[in-house]
Coordinates of C-alpha atoms in Angstrom, one line a residue:
X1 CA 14.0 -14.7 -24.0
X2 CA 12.2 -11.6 -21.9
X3 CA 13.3 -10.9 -18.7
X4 CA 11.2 -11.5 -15.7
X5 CA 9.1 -8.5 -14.2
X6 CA 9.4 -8.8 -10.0
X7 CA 6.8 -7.3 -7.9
X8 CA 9.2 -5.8 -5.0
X9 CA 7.4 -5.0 -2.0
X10 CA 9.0 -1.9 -0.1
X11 CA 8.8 -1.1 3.7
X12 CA 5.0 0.3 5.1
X13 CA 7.3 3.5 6.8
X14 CA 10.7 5.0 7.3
X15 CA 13.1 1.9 8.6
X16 CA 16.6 2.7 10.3
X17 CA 19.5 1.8 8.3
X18 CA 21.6 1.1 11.1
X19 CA 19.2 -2.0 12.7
X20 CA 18.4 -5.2 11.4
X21 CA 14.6 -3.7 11.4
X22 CA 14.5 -4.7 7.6
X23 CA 15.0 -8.2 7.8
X24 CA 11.5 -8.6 10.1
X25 CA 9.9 -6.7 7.1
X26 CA 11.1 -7.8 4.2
X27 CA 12.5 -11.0 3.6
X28 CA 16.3 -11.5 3.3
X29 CA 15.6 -13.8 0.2
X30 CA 13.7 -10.8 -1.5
X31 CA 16.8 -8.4 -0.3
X32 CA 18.8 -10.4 -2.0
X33 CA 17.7 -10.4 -5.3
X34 CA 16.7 -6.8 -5.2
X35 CA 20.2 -6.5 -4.7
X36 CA 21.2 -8.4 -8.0
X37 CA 19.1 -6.0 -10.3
X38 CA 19.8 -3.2 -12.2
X39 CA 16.9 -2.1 -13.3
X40 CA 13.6 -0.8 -11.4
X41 CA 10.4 0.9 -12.3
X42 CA 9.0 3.2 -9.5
X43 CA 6.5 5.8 -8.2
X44 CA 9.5 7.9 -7.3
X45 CA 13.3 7.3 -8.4
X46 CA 14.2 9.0 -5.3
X47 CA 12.3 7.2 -2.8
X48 CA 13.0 4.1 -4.3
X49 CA 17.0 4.9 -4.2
X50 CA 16.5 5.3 -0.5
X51 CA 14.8 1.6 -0.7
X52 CA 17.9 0.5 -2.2
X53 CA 20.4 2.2 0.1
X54 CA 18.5 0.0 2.8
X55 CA 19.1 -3.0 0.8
X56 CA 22.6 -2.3 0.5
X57 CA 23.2 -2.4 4.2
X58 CA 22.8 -6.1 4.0
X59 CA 23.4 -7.1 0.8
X60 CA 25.6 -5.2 -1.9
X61 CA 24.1 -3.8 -4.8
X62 CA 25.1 -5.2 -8.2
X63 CA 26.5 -1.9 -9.5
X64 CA 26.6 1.4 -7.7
X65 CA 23.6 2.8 -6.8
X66 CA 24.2 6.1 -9.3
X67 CA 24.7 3.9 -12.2
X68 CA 21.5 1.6 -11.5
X69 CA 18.5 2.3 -13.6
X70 CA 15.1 3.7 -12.1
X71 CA 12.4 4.9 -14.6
X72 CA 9.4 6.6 -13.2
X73 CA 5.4 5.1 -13.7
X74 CA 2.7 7.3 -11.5
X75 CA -0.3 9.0 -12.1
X76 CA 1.5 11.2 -14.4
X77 CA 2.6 8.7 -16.8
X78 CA 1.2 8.4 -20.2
X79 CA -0.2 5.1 -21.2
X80 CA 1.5 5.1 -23.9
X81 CA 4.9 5.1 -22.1
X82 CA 4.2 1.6 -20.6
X83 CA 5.9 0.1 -23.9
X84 CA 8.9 1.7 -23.2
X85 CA 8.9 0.4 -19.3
X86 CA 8.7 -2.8 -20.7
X87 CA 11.5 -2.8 -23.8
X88 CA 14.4 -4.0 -21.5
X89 CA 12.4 -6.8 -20.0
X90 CA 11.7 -7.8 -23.7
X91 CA 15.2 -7.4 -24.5
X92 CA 15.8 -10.4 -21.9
X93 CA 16.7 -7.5 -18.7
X94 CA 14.9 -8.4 -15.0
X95 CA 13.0 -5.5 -13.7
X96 CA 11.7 -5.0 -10.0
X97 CA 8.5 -3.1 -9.7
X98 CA 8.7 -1.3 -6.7
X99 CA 6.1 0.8 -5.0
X100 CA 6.3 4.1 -2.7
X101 CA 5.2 1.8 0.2
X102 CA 4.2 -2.2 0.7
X103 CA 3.0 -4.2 -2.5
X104 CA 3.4 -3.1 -6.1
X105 CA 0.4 -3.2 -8.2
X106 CA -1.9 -2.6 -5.6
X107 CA -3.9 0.8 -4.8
X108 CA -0.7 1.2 -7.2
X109 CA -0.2 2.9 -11.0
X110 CA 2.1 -0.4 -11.3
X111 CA -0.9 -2.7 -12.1
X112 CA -1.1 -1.1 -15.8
X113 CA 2.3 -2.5 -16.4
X114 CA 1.7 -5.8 -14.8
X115 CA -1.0 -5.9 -17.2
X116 CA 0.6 -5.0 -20.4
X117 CA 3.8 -7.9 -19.5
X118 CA 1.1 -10.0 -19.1
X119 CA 0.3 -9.3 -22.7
X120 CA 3.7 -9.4 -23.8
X121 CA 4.5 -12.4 -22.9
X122 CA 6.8 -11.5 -19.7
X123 CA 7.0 -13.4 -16.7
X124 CA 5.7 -11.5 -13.3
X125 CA 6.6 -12.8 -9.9
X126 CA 5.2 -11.7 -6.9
X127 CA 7.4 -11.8 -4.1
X128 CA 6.2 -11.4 -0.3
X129 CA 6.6 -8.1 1.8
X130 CA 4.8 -6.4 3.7
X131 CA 0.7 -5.1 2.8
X132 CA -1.2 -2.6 5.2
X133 CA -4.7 -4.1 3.5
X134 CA -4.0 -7.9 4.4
X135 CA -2.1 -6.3 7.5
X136 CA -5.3 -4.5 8.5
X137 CA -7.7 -7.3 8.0
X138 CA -5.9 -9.5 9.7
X139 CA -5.6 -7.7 13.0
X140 CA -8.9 -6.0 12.6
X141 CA -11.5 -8.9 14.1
X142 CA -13.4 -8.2 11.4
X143 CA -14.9 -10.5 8.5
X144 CA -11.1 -11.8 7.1
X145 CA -13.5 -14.1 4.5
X146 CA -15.1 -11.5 2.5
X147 CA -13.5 -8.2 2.1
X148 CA -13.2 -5.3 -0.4
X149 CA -10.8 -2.8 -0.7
X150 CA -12.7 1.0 -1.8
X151 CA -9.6 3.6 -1.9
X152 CA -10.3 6.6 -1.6
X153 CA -13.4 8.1 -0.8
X154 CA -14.8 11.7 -1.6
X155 CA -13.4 14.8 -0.4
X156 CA -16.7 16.4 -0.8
X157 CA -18.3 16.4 2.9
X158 CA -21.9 15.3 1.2
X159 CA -20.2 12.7 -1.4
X160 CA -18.1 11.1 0.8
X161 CA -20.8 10.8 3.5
X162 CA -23.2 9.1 0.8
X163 CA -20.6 7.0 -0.4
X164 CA -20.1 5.6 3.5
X165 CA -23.7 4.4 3.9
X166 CA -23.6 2.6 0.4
X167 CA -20.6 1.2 1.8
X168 CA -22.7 0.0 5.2
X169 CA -25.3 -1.3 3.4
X170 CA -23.2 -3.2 1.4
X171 CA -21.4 -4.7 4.3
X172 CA -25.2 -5.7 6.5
X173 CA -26.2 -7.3 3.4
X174 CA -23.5 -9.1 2.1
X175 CA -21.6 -9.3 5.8
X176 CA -18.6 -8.1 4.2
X177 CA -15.6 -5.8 5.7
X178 CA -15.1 -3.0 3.7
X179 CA -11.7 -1.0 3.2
X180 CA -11.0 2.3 2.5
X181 CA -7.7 4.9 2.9
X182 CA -7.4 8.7 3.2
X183 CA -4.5 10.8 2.8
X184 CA -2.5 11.0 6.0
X185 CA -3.4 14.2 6.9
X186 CA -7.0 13.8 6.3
X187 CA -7.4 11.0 9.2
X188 CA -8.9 13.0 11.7
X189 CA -11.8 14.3 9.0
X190 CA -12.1 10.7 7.5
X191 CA -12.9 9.0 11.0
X192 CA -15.6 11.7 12.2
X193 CA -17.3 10.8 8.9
X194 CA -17.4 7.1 9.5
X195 CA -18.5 8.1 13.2
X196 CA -21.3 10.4 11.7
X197 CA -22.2 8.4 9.0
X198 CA -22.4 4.7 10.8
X199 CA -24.5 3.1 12.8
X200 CA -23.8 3.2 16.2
X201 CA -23.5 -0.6 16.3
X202 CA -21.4 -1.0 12.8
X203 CA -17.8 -1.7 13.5
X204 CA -15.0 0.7 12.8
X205 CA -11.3 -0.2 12.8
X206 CA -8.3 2.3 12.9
X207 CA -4.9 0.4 11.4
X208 CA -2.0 3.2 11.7
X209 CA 1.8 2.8 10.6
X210 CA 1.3 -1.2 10.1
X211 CA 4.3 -3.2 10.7
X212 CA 6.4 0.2 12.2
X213 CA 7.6 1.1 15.9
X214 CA 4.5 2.9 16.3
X215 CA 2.1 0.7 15.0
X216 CA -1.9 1.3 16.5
X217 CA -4.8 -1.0 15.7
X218 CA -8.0 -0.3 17.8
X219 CA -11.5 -1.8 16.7
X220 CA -14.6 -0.1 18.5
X221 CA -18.4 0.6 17.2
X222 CA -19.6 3.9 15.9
X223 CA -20.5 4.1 19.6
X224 CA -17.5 3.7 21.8
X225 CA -15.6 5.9 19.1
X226 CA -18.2 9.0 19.1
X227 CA -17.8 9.0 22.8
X228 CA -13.9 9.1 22.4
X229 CA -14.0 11.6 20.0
X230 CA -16.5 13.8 22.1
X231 CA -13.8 13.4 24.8
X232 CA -10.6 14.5 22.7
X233 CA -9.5 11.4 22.7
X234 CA -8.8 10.5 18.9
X235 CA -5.8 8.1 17.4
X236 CA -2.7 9.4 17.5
X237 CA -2.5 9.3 13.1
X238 CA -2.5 12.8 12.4
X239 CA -0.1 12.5 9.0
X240 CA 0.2 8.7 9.6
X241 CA -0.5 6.3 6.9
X242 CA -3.7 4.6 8.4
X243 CA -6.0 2.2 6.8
X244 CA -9.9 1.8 7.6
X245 CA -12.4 -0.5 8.0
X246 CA -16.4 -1.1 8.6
X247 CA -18.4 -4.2 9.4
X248 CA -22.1 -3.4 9.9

């Protein structure tokens, strides 16, 4: 009988080993049976080894952390490599799928090889943990009953400014909240765009380091943030992972 493919989700930021700052963010039932595994597929084997060490404050691994399996899915990977992910699971081995940060299989390479267990045959349970979308939308004010999630946008200055009125649009006509993330250090560019791009009266929110110490959520129109931005006073999310959102 296959093993059963669980969807662990990891911490939104850098958590301290020595508090209990784990256990507010994910669940001590989902600790625990991290813990029992042995096997993981991840973005990074060495991010997801420092996952585990934080797991193994609390609860003790089932074998030593050197000796526990991590194989690698990201960008990088093949799709023809996803057969071999799987092989253990078939074999009847559980696998967690962790991500670099919150909910596997979202914005996430993992989603190909939810896909092909699907296929397969293997069971896939989600477990809960943090997500900076959900996160985001639910702190926002925005519309929380009809959202969409767009990635990334273009790093072209012209692209990327075309794509944010096709995103406006969408939003007056179908009253939808729409999502979108930048890399970190890209935050400051990303927000003068929506600022630029907007409508002075379309609603812009700024979600930075969800769920962390130095959490920030500020929802203002195109308006209010020109004027803070004319002033020098932008977000502190220089390098911070930050999601954001638009409701015209």
């Amino acid at each position: 009988m296959p093993g059963i493919l669980y969807l662990i989700p990891n911490t939104l930021g850098a958590a301290d080993p020595a508090s209990d700052a784990l256990a507010h963010i994910i669940p001590e039932q989902v600790q625990a049976l991290t813990a029992r595994l042995d096997y993981f597929v991840a973005e990074n084997a060495k991010t997801a080894r420092g996952f585990l060490k934080l797991i193994a404050v609390r609860h003790p691994l089932t074998k030593p952390l050197q000796e526990i399996e991590i194989a690698e899915l990201n960008v990088n990977t093949p799709a023809q490599a996803l057969a071999g992910l799987l092989e253990p699971l078939l074999a009847g081995r559980d696998c967690g799928l962790v991500s670099e940060a919150g909910v596997p299989a979202v914005a996430d390479p993992g989603a190909d090889l939810v896909r092909l267990a699907h296929e397969r045959g293997v069971q896939v349970r989600p477990l809960v943990g943090p997500s900076s979308l959900l996160l985001a939308v639910m702190a926002s004010g925005l519309n929380g009953q009809s959202f969409a999630f767009n990635g990334y946008l273009p790093t072209d200055a012209a692209l990327r400014t075309k794509r944010i009125k096709e995103l406006e649009t969408r939003s007056r006509a179908e009253k939808q909240t729409q999502l979108l993330i930048e890399t970190p250090y890209r935050n400051g560019a990303m927000l003068e765009a929506l600022v630029g791009a907007c409508q002075p009266s379309t609603l812009i929110c700024v979600a930075t380091d969800l769920s962390l110490p130095t959490e920030s959520i500020r929802t203002l129109n195109g308006g209010k943030w020109k004027s803070l931005l004319a002033a020098g006073k932008a977000p502190d999310f220089h390098k911070k992972p930050t999601v954001f959102l638009l409701l015209a």
